[in-house]
Short mmCIF file of C-alpha atoms and ligand atoms in Angstrom, two decimals:
data_model
loop_
_atom_site.label_atom_id
_atom_site.label_comp_id
_atom_site.label_asym_id
_atom_site.label_seq_id
_atom_site.Cartn_x
_atom_site.Cartn_y
_atom_site.Cartn_z
CA UNK A 1 -45.36 -5.90 71.69
CA UNK A 2 -47.64 -8.50 73.10
CA UNK A 3 -46.63 -10.71 76.10
CA UNK A 4 -48.20 -14.13 76.30
CA UNK A 5 -50.53 -14.53 79.24
CA UNK A 6 -48.89 -16.43 82.02
CA UNK A 7 -51.65 -19.00 82.01
CA UNK A 8 -52.20 -19.54 78.29
CA UNK A 9 -49.22 -21.88 78.07
CA UNK A 10 -50.12 -23.71 81.23
CA UNK A 11 -53.79 -24.35 80.11
CA UNK A 12 -52.66 -27.93 79.20
CA UNK A 13 -51.55 -28.69 82.72
CA UNK A 14 -54.58 -26.98 84.25
CA UNK A 15 -56.87 -28.51 81.76
CA UNK A 16 -58.04 -31.53 83.66
CA UNK A 17 -58.75 -29.55 86.82
CA UNK A 18 -61.37 -27.14 88.05
CA UNK A 19 -59.57 -23.89 88.90
CA UNK A 20 -62.11 -23.49 91.74
CA UNK A 21 -61.19 -26.78 93.30
CA UNK A 22 -57.68 -27.13 92.22
CA UNK A 23 -55.72 -29.94 94.04
CA UNK A 24 -52.77 -28.83 96.11
CA UNK A 25 -50.36 -31.01 94.06
CA UNK A 26 -51.54 -29.46 90.75
CA UNK A 27 -51.24 -25.94 92.15
CA UNK A 28 -47.61 -26.73 93.40
CA UNK A 29 -46.75 -28.14 89.85
CA UNK A 30 -48.13 -25.16 87.98
CA UNK A 31 -46.44 -22.70 90.19
CA UNK A 32 -43.09 -24.42 89.79
CA UNK A 33 -43.49 -24.30 85.98
CA UNK A 34 -43.56 -20.48 86.19
CA UNK A 35 -40.57 -20.10 88.34
CA UNK A 36 -37.31 -18.90 86.71
CA UNK A 37 -34.21 -19.43 88.96
CA UNK A 38 -32.25 -16.32 89.72
CA UNK A 39 -29.22 -15.82 87.35
CA UNK A 40 -27.22 -13.35 89.39
CA UNK A 41 -24.56 -14.38 91.87
CA UNK A 42 -22.22 -12.77 94.37
CA UNK A 43 -19.21 -13.72 96.40
CA UNK A 44 -19.55 -13.95 100.03
CA UNK A 45 -17.09 -14.85 102.86
CA UNK A 46 -17.58 -18.34 104.27
CA UNK A 47 -18.86 -16.94 107.48
CA UNK A 48 -21.89 -15.37 105.74
CA UNK A 49 -22.67 -18.36 103.43
CA UNK A 50 -24.94 -20.42 105.73
CA UNK A 51 -28.28 -21.08 104.04
CA UNK A 52 -27.36 -19.32 100.82
CA UNK A 53 -27.61 -21.13 97.59
CA UNK A 54 -24.36 -22.23 95.76
CA UNK A 55 -24.18 -20.51 92.28
CA UNK A 56 -21.50 -22.95 90.87
CA UNK A 57 -19.99 -26.19 91.70
CA UNK A 58 -17.20 -26.03 94.41
CA UNK A 59 -14.21 -27.81 92.85
CA UNK A 60 -11.62 -29.06 95.33
CA UNK A 61 -8.23 -27.29 94.85
CA UNK A 62 -6.49 -29.87 96.89
CA UNK A 63 -6.58 -33.48 97.98
CA UNK A 64 -8.29 -34.05 101.25
CA UNK A 65 -6.60 -35.32 103.30
CA UNK A 66 -3.51 -33.69 101.79
CA UNK A 67 -1.30 -36.59 102.72
CA UNK A 68 -1.60 -40.16 103.90
CA UNK A 69 -2.10 -39.99 107.69
CA UNK A 70 -2.75 -42.09 110.71
CA UNK A 71 -6.38 -42.75 111.91
CA UNK A 72 -5.12 -43.95 115.29
CA UNK A 73 -2.65 -43.17 117.98
CA UNK A 74 -0.05 -46.03 117.54
CA UNK A 75 2.96 -47.13 115.62
CA UNK A 76 3.54 -46.78 111.83
CA UNK A 77 5.52 -49.48 109.98
CA UNK A 78 5.98 -51.14 106.60
CA UNK A 79 3.40 -54.03 106.29
CA UNK A 80 5.95 -56.05 104.38
CA UNK A 81 7.07 -57.54 107.73
CA UNK A 82 3.71 -58.98 108.43
CA UNK A 83 4.01 -61.47 105.61
CA UNK A 84 7.45 -62.66 106.78
CA UNK A 85 6.63 -63.50 110.37
CA UNK A 86 4.14 -65.27 112.49
CA UNK A 87 3.50 -64.90 116.16
CA UNK A 88 5.04 -61.83 118.00
CA UNK A 89 6.77 -59.09 116.10
CA UNK A 90 9.22 -56.65 117.60
CA UNK A 91 10.16 -53.35 116.03
CA UNK A 92 12.48 -50.62 117.01
CA UNK A 93 11.06 -47.10 117.51
CA UNK A 94 12.95 -44.85 115.23
CA UNK A 95 11.11 -41.53 116.09
CA UNK A 96 7.86 -39.70 116.53
CA UNK A 97 5.33 -38.18 114.20
CA UNK A 98 2.72 -35.65 115.51
CA UNK A 99 -0.09 -33.92 113.63
CA UNK A 100 1.65 -30.89 112.30
CA UNK A 101 5.12 -32.36 112.99
CA UNK A 102 5.94 -35.19 110.48
CA UNK A 103 8.71 -37.64 110.96
CA UNK A 104 11.13 -36.85 108.10
CA UNK A 105 13.79 -39.48 108.64
CA UNK A 106 14.14 -42.84 106.99
CA UNK A 107 12.49 -45.90 108.47
CA UNK A 108 14.70 -48.93 107.98
CA UNK A 109 13.56 -52.61 107.97
CA UNK A 110 12.57 -53.75 111.51
CA UNK A 111 11.79 -50.18 112.60
CA UNK A 112 8.53 -48.27 113.27
CA UNK A 113 7.62 -44.64 114.16
CA UNK A 114 5.54 -43.62 117.12
CA UNK A 115 2.51 -41.81 115.50
CA UNK A 116 -0.48 -39.71 116.64
CA UNK A 117 -3.83 -39.44 114.94
CA UNK A 118 -3.70 -37.10 111.93
CA UNK A 119 0.14 -37.13 111.69
CA UNK A 120 1.44 -37.78 108.14
CA UNK A 121 2.51 -41.38 107.38
CA UNK A 122 6.40 -41.48 107.41
CA UNK A 123 7.88 -42.45 103.99
CA UNK A 124 7.91 -46.26 103.53
CA UNK A 125 5.20 -46.84 106.15
CA UNK A 126 1.74 -47.98 105.21
CA UNK A 127 0.21 -49.50 108.32
CA UNK A 128 -0.46 -48.34 111.85
CA UNK A 129 -0.83 -50.68 114.82
CA UNK A 130 -2.92 -49.06 117.55
CA UNK A 131 -1.07 -48.45 120.82
CA UNK A 132 -3.53 -50.55 122.68
CA UNK A 133 -2.34 -53.61 120.69
CA UNK A 134 1.32 -53.35 121.58
CA UNK A 135 3.60 -53.82 124.52
CA UNK A 136 6.04 -50.94 124.56
CA UNK A 137 9.41 -50.86 126.21
CA UNK A 138 11.65 -47.70 125.95
CA UNK A 139 12.86 -48.17 122.39
CA UNK A 140 10.89 -51.01 120.97
CA UNK A 141 7.29 -52.48 120.65
CA UNK A 142 6.04 -55.98 120.49
CA UNK A 143 2.73 -57.04 119.10
CA UNK A 144 1.00 -60.03 117.55
CA UNK A 145 1.56 -60.11 113.82
CA UNK A 146 -2.08 -61.00 113.30
CA UNK A 147 -3.27 -58.01 115.36
CA UNK A 148 -3.30 -55.75 112.28
CA UNK A 149 -3.86 -56.21 108.61
CA UNK A 150 -1.60 -54.61 105.96
CA UNK A 151 -2.75 -51.02 105.30
CA UNK A 152 -4.94 -50.72 108.44
CA UNK A 153 -5.52 -47.43 110.20
CA UNK A 154 -4.11 -45.31 107.37
CA UNK A 155 -6.23 -42.56 105.76
CA UNK A 156 -5.30 -42.25 102.14
CA UNK A 157 -4.38 -38.85 100.55
CA UNK A 158 -7.50 -37.54 98.64
CA UNK A 159 -9.77 -40.41 99.99
CA UNK A 160 -12.30 -37.77 101.35
CA UNK A 161 -12.02 -35.51 98.22
CA UNK A 162 -9.72 -35.78 95.26
CA UNK A 163 -8.25 -32.55 93.86
CA UNK A 164 -10.30 -31.39 90.96
CA UNK A 165 -13.40 -33.24 91.92
CA UNK A 166 -16.72 -31.48 92.82
CA UNK A 167 -17.01 -31.13 96.62
CA UNK A 168 -20.48 -29.46 96.44
CA UNK A 169 -22.76 -29.06 93.52
CA UNK A 170 -24.46 -25.75 92.31
CA UNK A 171 -27.98 -25.28 93.73
CA UNK A 172 -27.17 -26.65 97.17
CA UNK A 173 -28.37 -24.79 100.10
CA UNK A 174 -25.39 -24.52 102.32
CA UNK A 175 -25.42 -26.14 105.64
CA UNK A 176 -22.95 -25.96 108.59
CA UNK A 177 -21.04 -29.01 107.39
CA UNK A 178 -20.66 -27.47 103.88
CA UNK A 179 -19.16 -24.32 105.46
CA UNK A 180 -16.68 -26.47 107.24
CA UNK A 181 -15.96 -28.45 104.12
CA UNK A 182 -15.14 -25.44 102.14
CA UNK A 183 -12.95 -24.23 104.95
CA UNK A 184 -11.11 -27.66 104.83
CA UNK A 185 -10.34 -26.88 101.17
CA UNK A 186 -8.80 -23.54 102.18
CA UNK A 187 -11.46 -21.45 100.46
CA UNK A 188 -12.06 -17.99 101.93
CA UNK A 189 -15.15 -17.08 99.96
CA UNK A 190 -17.74 -18.78 97.83
CA UNK A 191 -20.02 -17.74 94.94
CA UNK A 192 -23.71 -17.92 95.86
CA UNK A 193 -26.86 -16.68 94.28
CA UNK A 194 -27.99 -13.28 95.22
CA UNK A 195 -30.89 -13.22 97.78
CA UNK A 196 -34.24 -13.30 96.42
CA UNK A 197 -36.14 -9.97 97.09
CA UNK A 198 -39.63 -10.65 98.37
CA UNK A 199 -42.00 -7.65 99.02
CA UNK A 200 -45.01 -8.21 101.15
CA UNK A 201 -47.91 -6.27 102.59
CA UNK A 202 -51.20 -6.74 104.42
CA UNK A 203 -54.49 -5.39 103.16
CA UNK A 204 -57.46 -4.34 105.11
CA UNK A 205 -59.17 -1.32 106.66
CA UNK A 206 -59.53 -3.15 109.92
CA UNK A 207 -55.82 -3.72 110.46
CA UNK A 208 -53.80 -1.77 113.01
CA UNK A 209 -50.13 -2.14 113.63
CA UNK A 210 -48.76 -3.14 116.95
CA UNK A 211 -48.25 0.00 119.00
CA UNK A 212 -51.54 1.65 117.64
CA UNK A 213 -54.69 1.73 119.65
CA UNK A 214 -57.34 -0.82 118.87
CA UNK A 215 -60.45 1.07 117.98
CA UNK A 216 -63.89 -0.60 117.63
CA UNK A 217 -63.96 -3.27 114.92
CA UNK A 218 -60.21 -3.25 114.25
CA UNK A 219 -57.71 -5.99 114.86
CA UNK A 220 -53.88 -6.13 114.96
CA UNK A 221 -52.13 -7.04 111.68
CA UNK A 222 -50.33 -10.38 112.34
CA UNK A 223 -49.77 -11.58 108.88
CA UNK A 224 -47.18 -9.15 108.04
CA UNK A 225 -45.16 -10.35 111.03
CA UNK A 226 -45.73 -14.02 110.28
CA UNK A 227 -44.74 -13.50 106.60
CA UNK A 228 -41.67 -11.51 107.56
CA UNK A 229 -40.52 -14.18 109.95
CA UNK A 230 -41.20 -17.09 107.55
CA UNK A 231 -39.22 -15.22 104.92
CA UNK A 232 -36.31 -14.68 107.23
CA UNK A 233 -36.26 -18.43 107.83
CA UNK A 234 -35.79 -18.88 104.08
CA UNK A 235 -33.04 -16.43 104.04
CA UNK A 236 -34.57 -14.21 101.36
CA UNK A 237 -34.36 -10.43 101.55
CA UNK A 238 -37.72 -9.22 102.89
CA UNK A 239 -39.14 -5.94 101.90
CA UNK A 240 -41.96 -4.82 104.23
CA UNK A 241 -44.41 -2.54 102.41
CA UNK A 242 -46.72 -2.05 105.49
CA UNK A 243 -50.53 -2.23 105.58
CA UNK A 244 -52.45 -1.05 102.62
CA UNK A 245 -56.07 0.23 102.98
CA UNK A 246 -58.90 -1.27 101.07
CA UNK A 247 -58.67 1.35 98.53
CA UNK A 248 -57.99 0.60 94.86
CA UNK A 249 -55.63 3.43 94.22
CA UNK A 250 -53.54 2.75 97.27
CA UNK A 251 -53.39 -0.92 96.35
CA UNK A 252 -52.33 -0.12 92.78
CA UNK A 253 -49.60 2.21 93.95
CA UNK A 254 -48.18 -0.38 96.44
CA UNK A 255 -48.34 -3.13 93.92
CA UNK A 256 -46.45 -1.06 91.24
CA UNK A 257 -43.77 -0.22 93.81
CA UNK A 258 -43.49 -3.86 94.77
CA UNK A 259 -43.07 -4.97 91.15
CA UNK A 260 -40.32 -2.33 90.70
CA UNK A 261 -38.26 -3.39 93.58
CA UNK A 262 -38.96 -7.19 94.10
CA UNK A 263 -38.60 -10.58 92.45
CA UNK A 264 -41.71 -11.81 94.27
CA UNK A 265 -44.72 -10.04 95.82
CA UNK A 266 -46.88 -11.46 98.61
CA UNK A 267 -50.06 -9.96 99.68
CA UNK A 268 -52.46 -11.11 102.37
CA UNK A 269 -56.25 -10.65 102.38
CA UNK A 270 -58.69 -9.29 99.80
CA UNK A 271 -58.50 -12.32 97.44
CA UNK A 272 -61.96 -13.77 98.17
CA UNK A 273 -65.05 -12.17 96.58
CA UNK A 274 -66.17 -9.82 99.31
CA UNK A 275 -67.14 -6.24 98.48
CA UNK A 276 -63.90 -4.83 99.95
CA UNK A 277 -61.74 -7.38 98.14
CA UNK A 278 -60.06 -4.86 95.87
CA UNK A 279 -56.77 -6.80 95.55
CA UNK A 280 -58.57 -8.98 93.09
CA UNK A 281 -59.61 -6.31 90.69
CA UNK A 282 -56.20 -4.46 90.90
CA UNK A 283 -54.27 -7.62 90.25
CA UNK A 284 -56.28 -8.32 87.19
CA UNK A 285 -55.59 -4.85 85.94
CA UNK A 286 -51.92 -4.58 86.72
CA UNK A 287 -50.94 -8.07 85.77
CA UNK A 288 -51.76 -11.49 84.53
CA UNK A 289 -53.10 -13.11 87.51
CA UNK A 290 -55.31 -16.11 88.02
CA UNK A 291 -57.55 -16.78 91.03
CA UNK A 292 -57.72 -20.26 92.26
CA UNK A 293 -60.00 -21.94 94.78
CA UNK A 294 -57.49 -24.46 96.10
CA UNK A 295 -58.87 -27.81 97.25
CA UNK A 296 -56.95 -27.12 100.55
CA UNK A 297 -58.09 -26.41 104.06
CA UNK A 298 -57.24 -24.00 105.47
CA UNK A 299 -56.38 -21.69 102.51
CA UNK A 300 -58.97 -21.86 99.81
CA UNK A 301 -58.57 -18.62 97.90
CA UNK A 302 -55.17 -17.93 96.28
CA UNK A 303 -54.15 -15.54 93.58
CA UNK A 304 -51.12 -16.45 91.45
CA UNK A 305 -49.47 -14.77 88.52
CA UNK A 306 -47.27 -11.76 87.62
CA UNK A 307 -47.60 -8.04 88.07
CA UNK A 308 -45.84 -5.54 86.00
CA UNK A 309 -44.16 -2.26 87.18
CA UNK A 310 -45.59 -0.54 83.97
CA UNK A 311 -49.12 -1.11 85.17
CA UNK A 312 -50.22 -3.59 82.40
CA UNK A 313 -48.93 -6.99 81.31
CA UNK A 314 -45.78 -6.65 79.32
CA UNK A 315 -44.93 -3.14 80.53
CA UNK A 316 -41.78 -2.72 82.61
CA UNK A 317 -40.48 -5.33 85.05
CA UNK A 318 -42.51 -8.36 86.16
CA UNK A 319 -42.67 -9.80 89.67
CA UNK A 320 -44.22 -13.08 90.50
CA UNK A 321 -47.20 -12.60 92.69
CA UNK A 322 -48.96 -14.69 95.29
CA UNK A 323 -52.17 -13.21 96.79
CA UNK A 324 -52.58 -15.19 100.02
CA UNK A 325 -55.82 -15.45 102.03
CA UNK A 326 -56.20 -13.09 104.95
CA UNK A 327 -56.97 -15.60 107.73
CA UNK A 328 -53.70 -15.96 109.68
CA UNK A 329 -53.48 -19.73 109.66
CA UNK A 330 -54.53 -19.87 105.98
CA UNK A 331 -51.74 -17.35 105.14
CA UNK A 332 -49.15 -19.64 106.83
CA UNK A 333 -50.47 -22.99 105.30
CA UNK A 334 -50.59 -21.30 101.88
CA UNK A 335 -47.09 -19.95 102.42
CA UNK A 336 -45.60 -23.28 103.46
CA UNK A 337 -47.40 -25.40 100.81
CA UNK A 338 -47.34 -23.17 97.75
CA UNK A 339 -45.10 -20.14 98.20
CA UNK A 340 -42.24 -21.83 99.95
CA UNK A 341 -41.25 -24.33 97.20
CA UNK A 342 -41.51 -21.52 94.62
CA UNK A 343 -39.15 -19.26 96.58
CA UNK A 344 -36.68 -22.11 97.02
CA UNK A 345 -36.77 -22.87 93.28
CA UNK A 346 -36.42 -19.13 92.35
CA UNK A 347 -33.45 -18.84 94.75
CA UNK A 348 -31.75 -21.47 92.62
CA UNK A 349 -32.19 -24.56 94.72
CA UNK A 350 -34.33 -27.73 94.38
CA UNK A 351 -37.24 -27.73 96.61
CA UNK A 352 -37.22 -31.07 98.49
CA UNK A 353 -40.58 -32.55 99.69
CA UNK A 354 -40.87 -32.21 103.46
CA UNK A 355 -40.82 -35.75 104.86
CA UNK A 356 -44.11 -37.23 106.12
CA UNK A 357 -44.09 -39.41 109.16
CA UNK A 358 -46.68 -42.06 109.89
CA UNK A 359 -48.45 -41.57 113.18
CA UNK A 360 -51.60 -42.70 115.07
CA UNK A 361 -54.16 -40.01 115.63
CA UNK A 362 -55.64 -39.94 119.12
CA UNK A 363 -58.89 -38.28 118.16
CA UNK A 364 -61.44 -38.75 115.38
CA UNK A 365 -61.31 -36.28 112.58
CA UNK A 366 -64.17 -35.39 110.31
CA UNK A 367 -63.22 -34.88 106.66
CA UNK A 368 -64.64 -35.34 103.20
CA UNK A 369 -62.67 -36.52 100.20
CA UNK A 370 -61.74 -33.90 97.61
CA UNK A 371 -59.31 -31.51 99.44
CA UNK A 372 -56.12 -31.72 101.30
CA UNK A 373 -56.33 -30.62 104.95
CA UNK A 374 -53.54 -29.28 107.09
CA UNK A 375 -54.69 -29.62 110.71
CA UNK A 376 -52.52 -28.44 113.51
CA UNK A 377 -51.34 -31.35 115.78
CA UNK A 378 -49.30 -31.97 118.88
CA UNK A 379 -47.12 -35.03 118.16
CA UNK A 380 -44.84 -37.08 120.35
CA UNK A 381 -43.25 -40.55 120.31
CA UNK A 382 -44.72 -43.09 122.77
CA UNK A 383 -42.84 -45.53 124.82
CA UNK A 384 -42.82 -48.02 121.91
CA UNK A 385 -41.25 -45.44 119.58
CA UNK A 386 -44.47 -44.75 117.67
CA UNK A 387 -45.51 -41.36 116.78
CA UNK A 388 -48.87 -40.30 118.25
CA UNK A 389 -50.53 -37.16 117.31
CA UNK A 390 -53.45 -35.14 118.91
CA UNK A 391 -55.18 -32.31 116.91
CA UNK A 392 -55.12 -28.98 118.59
CA UNK A 393 -58.52 -28.08 120.01
CA UNK A 394 -59.61 -25.45 117.47
CA UNK A 395 -58.95 -25.83 113.79
CA UNK A 396 -60.21 -22.44 112.88
CA UNK A 397 -58.19 -20.70 110.16
CA UNK A 398 -58.23 -17.53 112.20
CA UNK A 399 -56.73 -19.01 115.46
CA UNK A 400 -53.00 -18.39 115.16
CA UNK A 401 -52.48 -19.60 118.63
CA UNK A 402 -53.08 -23.15 117.31
CA UNK A 403 -50.01 -22.77 115.06
CA UNK A 404 -47.94 -21.82 118.18
CA UNK A 405 -49.45 -24.63 120.26
CA UNK A 406 -48.86 -27.28 117.54
CA UNK A 407 -45.55 -28.90 116.59
CA UNK A 408 -46.70 -30.52 113.31
CA UNK A 409 -49.25 -30.46 110.65
CA UNK A 410 -51.58 -33.54 110.40
CA UNK A 411 -51.67 -33.92 106.64
CA UNK A 412 -55.02 -35.52 105.47
CA UNK A 413 -54.58 -36.39 101.78
CA UNK A 414 -56.90 -35.11 99.04
CA UNK A 415 -58.83 -38.47 98.70
CA UNK A 416 -58.89 -39.19 102.51
CA UNK A 417 -62.17 -39.60 104.32
CA UNK A 418 -63.10 -39.16 108.04
CA UNK A 419 -60.86 -40.94 110.57
CA UNK A 420 -61.61 -42.75 113.73
CA UNK A 421 -59.55 -42.33 116.87
CA UNK A 422 -56.47 -44.66 116.50
CA UNK A 423 -56.27 -44.39 112.69
CA UNK A 424 -53.12 -43.86 110.85
CA UNK A 425 -52.30 -40.36 109.52
CA UNK A 426 -49.24 -38.65 108.14
CA UNK A 427 -47.61 -35.74 110.09
CA UNK A 428 -45.18 -33.06 108.96
CA UNK A 429 -43.05 -31.95 111.84
CA UNK A 430 -42.28 -28.21 112.19
CA UNK A 431 -38.73 -28.55 113.46
CA UNK A 432 -35.67 -29.97 111.70
CA UNK A 433 -32.10 -30.55 112.91
CA UNK A 434 -29.98 -28.57 110.53
P1 AMP B 501 -60.07 -11.11 103.82
O1 AMP B 501 -59.69 -12.10 102.77
O2 AMP B 501 -59.32 -9.80 103.57
O3 AMP B 501 -61.56 -10.93 103.93
O4 AMP B 501 -59.58 -11.56 105.19
C1 AMP B 501 -60.10 -12.69 105.77
C2 AMP B 501 -60.00 -12.60 107.31
O5 AMP B 501 -58.61 -12.53 107.74
C3 AMP B 501 -60.67 -11.41 108.02
O6 AMP B 501 -61.25 -11.80 109.16
C4 AMP B 501 -59.51 -10.39 108.16
O7 AMP B 501 -59.86 -9.50 109.20
C5 AMP B 501 -58.49 -11.32 108.49
N1 AMP B 501 -57.10 -10.75 108.20
C6 AMP B 501 -56.79 -10.25 106.98
N2 AMP B 501 -55.56 -9.80 106.99
C7 AMP B 501 -55.15 -9.96 108.17
C8 AMP B 501 -53.80 -9.62 108.88
N3 AMP B 501 -52.87 -9.09 108.09
N4 AMP B 501 -53.67 -9.92 110.15
C9 AMP B 501 -54.62 -10.65 110.79
N5 AMP B 501 -55.83 -10.88 110.22
C10 AMP B 501 -56.11 -10.53 108.95
MG1 MG B 502 -59.72 -7.82 103.86
#
């Protein structure tokens, strides 16, 4: 059986681009074409559903609110009396309604019911006059008839959500408000997509793991920790396959193991064209993988495709593969720009573009058109409410400290040229609210 090469069908979309200077937007689009959303789902209790992806629409089994109720502390009455009178209106207080303790008696003409916020509207009452608008004596209230319009301060049954309507749509990444919303519908659990399994490992003879001694010429492996942390943020199931030596057999064994156990495999290092860059050759043997030179800085080399657990295209189980560059900042930028949207789409959600915010850049930046740059910046709002951003000192793709120092990317568009101090740029903030 032959399996079509992953890239044969996308040749059309790649056609107009040079794969050695592939624009970021083209790479993002091609990657998304190759993503198949997960099919399997599982039920989880509401408590465990935060940041999971809804597998089906959530249909409301009840009206919310379940009954007409008061939006204010005040007095409920039948608004028919408003039409009959002008000036002051006096109503007798027939009883009380609290949230959880409805007034069940009848309300006669000329009567009202003392009512608290959230209490069900008594039968025959459609309007609440706030307590601030009345003069109350022991058994009666008086208020100006024009102080309140018919139907005021009443929340209607089902006005938030009608029974049978979709409260949340499949594909939604659940937020705190969604968890509360489902609780308000009385749901105890929810069907979500299973977690995406993402295997990752570092490559390089120079790499030592934290805890080991740093001998001459070696460095500590940071990418595996950065990748593990970025994956945790996306709420996927990370599978840490450790550090793999620059040895073709060791690489092949780890890649096969990864293809067997994961939906997606991330490697770092070994994708450029150095003599020890064996990841490249192994990926070519075990899968259908293409190598791109992205028109992006940092993060030029990137491998993308599939690898097969059977050791050749079409054999066994396929996992999507991203071979990320080894330089620590390049690893992160490639992850955020290329891998992250793909993982979100595979998880069953719609990747949303991260908002860009216009800012003034405090320093000049040298750049040539023809690649997208993601510089590290420190942004803040000035006294006039304008965003200002200063690039971190070093922009080296090896200097991970600049990612920690920064609070945003300064995004310099593909076609942009050099900038003077004070010029307008777009920034992408690292932190979000929910
Ligand atoms: P490579 O693409 O394998 O040549 O790696 C490019 C640069 O990134 C080299 O300086 C590597 O030492 C460095 N590098 C590769 N992998 C890692 C890692 N996991 N942690 C830190 N630095 C790395
Ligand atoms: Mg290497």
